[in-house]
Amino acid sequence: MTKKTFYWHDYETWGINPRIDRAAQFAGIRTDENLQIIGEPLMVYAQPTADFLPHPQAVLVTGITPQLAMSEGVVEADFFHRIHEEFCRPGSCIVGYNSIRFDDEVTRFGFYR
């Protein structure tokens, strides 16, 4: 039987519109049913693409600069591939705050791209 886990996650983005703005950072951590942390947390930056200009207010709010994301991040396809691997583990329940209106949309549009 597959062990049930919760995967808690959050995005930081370059703007407030999940349809057009891009992810800057993702962080996720897995817990068991008793909310005990299992495995290693995932934190990854996404490199901004050349055809996208981050909103200056987003940089101020998150503290993530395009230079930081470019130097420490991975290309968007690899970024979302790593997230997909975590989300698709058998027995996972994906959890986040404000997920339906924002994070799930960031995920959906990122997976589509």
Short mmCIF file of C-alpha atoms in Angstrom, two decimals:
data_model
loop_
_atom_site.label_atom_id
_atom_site.label_comp_id
_atom_site.label_asym_id
_atom_site.label_seq_id
_atom_site.Cartn_x
_atom_site.Cartn_y
_atom_site.Cartn_z
CA MET A 1 0.00 0.00 0.00
CA THR A 2 1.27 3.47 -0.93
CA LYS A 3 2.18 5.70 1.99
CA LYS A 4 0.06 8.86 2.07
CA THR A 5 1.99 12.12 2.26
CA PHE A 6 1.33 15.85 2.12
CA TYR A 7 3.48 18.00 -0.15
CA TRP A 8 3.41 21.61 1.08
CA HIS A 9 4.53 24.16 -1.48
CA ASP A 10 4.67 27.83 -2.40
CA TYR A 11 5.79 29.94 -5.34
CA GLU A 12 7.35 33.36 -5.58
CA THR A 13 6.63 34.96 -8.93
CA TRP A 14 7.69 37.94 -11.03
CA GLY A 15 4.17 39.41 -10.85
CA ILE A 16 0.62 38.85 -9.61
CA ASN A 17 -1.06 37.41 -12.72
CA PRO A 18 -0.46 33.65 -12.94
CA ARG A 19 -1.57 33.61 -16.59
CA ILE A 20 1.22 35.86 -17.83
CA ASP A 21 3.76 36.24 -15.04
CA ARG A 22 6.43 33.62 -14.47
CA ALA A 23 7.65 31.74 -11.44
CA ALA A 24 10.82 33.01 -9.78
CA GLN A 25 11.15 30.44 -6.98
CA PHE A 26 9.50 27.27 -5.73
CA ALA A 27 9.80 25.71 -2.29
CA GLY A 28 8.22 22.46 -1.17
CA ILE A 29 8.43 20.05 1.73
CA ARG A 30 6.88 16.63 2.23
CA THR A 31 5.31 15.44 5.49
CA ASP A 32 3.65 12.25 6.61
CA GLU A 33 0.05 12.08 7.87
CA ASN A 34 1.28 13.23 11.30
CA LEU A 35 2.95 16.29 9.74
CA GLN A 36 6.44 14.97 10.42
CA ILE A 37 8.91 16.10 7.76
CA ILE A 38 10.12 13.30 5.52
CA GLY A 39 12.77 13.56 2.84
CA GLU A 40 14.63 16.65 1.77
CA PRO A 41 12.90 19.95 1.02
CA LEU A 42 13.07 21.33 -2.51
CA MET A 43 13.95 24.96 -3.18
CA VAL A 44 14.69 25.99 -6.73
CA TYR A 45 14.91 29.25 -8.67
CA ALA A 46 13.73 29.64 -12.26
CA GLN A 47 15.91 31.62 -14.61
CA PRO A 48 13.97 34.50 -16.16
CA THR A 49 13.55 34.19 -19.90
CA ALA A 50 14.93 36.81 -22.29
CA ASP A 51 11.42 37.70 -23.51
CA PHE A 52 10.00 38.52 -20.07
CA LEU A 53 10.50 41.57 -17.86
CA PRO A 54 9.90 40.98 -14.12
CA HIS A 55 7.70 43.51 -12.35
CA PRO A 56 9.89 45.77 -10.16
CA GLN A 57 7.41 45.55 -7.27
CA ALA A 58 7.70 41.74 -7.28
CA VAL A 59 11.47 42.04 -6.95
CA LEU A 60 11.04 44.38 -3.97
CA VAL A 61 8.46 42.14 -2.27
CA THR A 62 10.26 38.82 -2.76
CA GLY A 63 13.84 40.04 -2.55
CA ILE A 64 14.63 37.81 -5.54
CA THR A 65 16.49 39.70 -8.24
CA PRO A 66 16.68 38.58 -11.85
CA GLN A 67 20.45 38.35 -11.39
CA LEU A 68 20.07 35.94 -8.45
CA ALA A 69 17.58 33.77 -10.32
CA MET A 70 19.79 33.76 -13.41
CA SER A 71 22.93 32.73 -11.52
CA GLU A 72 21.37 30.18 -9.13
CA GLY A 73 18.35 29.04 -11.12
CA VAL A 74 17.55 26.53 -13.81
CA VAL A 75 15.71 27.00 -17.10
CA GLU A 76 11.92 26.96 -16.81
CA ALA A 77 11.52 23.48 -18.34
CA ASP A 78 13.88 21.95 -15.74
CA PHE A 79 12.24 24.01 -12.98
CA PHE A 80 8.79 22.61 -13.71
CA HIS A 81 10.14 19.12 -14.34
CA ARG A 82 11.49 19.02 -10.78
CA ILE A 83 8.14 20.21 -9.43
CA HIS A 84 6.28 17.63 -11.53
CA GLU A 85 8.46 14.84 -10.11
CA GLU A 86 7.50 15.83 -6.55
CA PHE A 87 3.81 16.28 -7.31
CA CYS A 88 3.53 12.92 -9.07
CA ARG A 89 4.90 10.75 -6.30
CA PRO A 90 2.32 8.08 -5.45
CA GLY A 91 0.19 8.90 -2.40
CA SER A 92 0.86 12.65 -2.55
CA CYS A 93 -1.69 15.23 -1.51
CA ILE A 94 -0.54 18.63 -2.81
CA VAL A 95 -1.15 21.43 -0.29
CA GLY A 96 -0.61 25.19 -0.36
CA TYR A 97 -2.04 28.48 0.85
CA ASN A 98 -4.17 30.34 -1.73
CA SER A 99 -3.43 27.49 -4.11
CA ILE A 100 -6.67 27.38 -6.06
CA ARG A 101 -6.54 31.04 -7.05
CA PHE A 102 -2.80 31.42 -7.54
CA ASP A 103 -0.29 28.59 -7.01
CA ASP A 104 -2.32 25.97 -8.87
CA GLU A 105 -2.65 28.41 -11.76
CA VAL A 106 1.11 29.09 -11.79
CA THR A 107 1.64 25.32 -11.88
CA ARG A 108 -0.92 24.79 -14.63
CA PHE A 109 0.45 27.50 -16.91
CA GLY A 110 4.04 26.46 -16.19
CA PHE A 111 3.34 22.82 -17.01
CA TYR A 112 1.57 23.92 -20.20
CA ARG A 113 4.53 26.01 -21.37
#
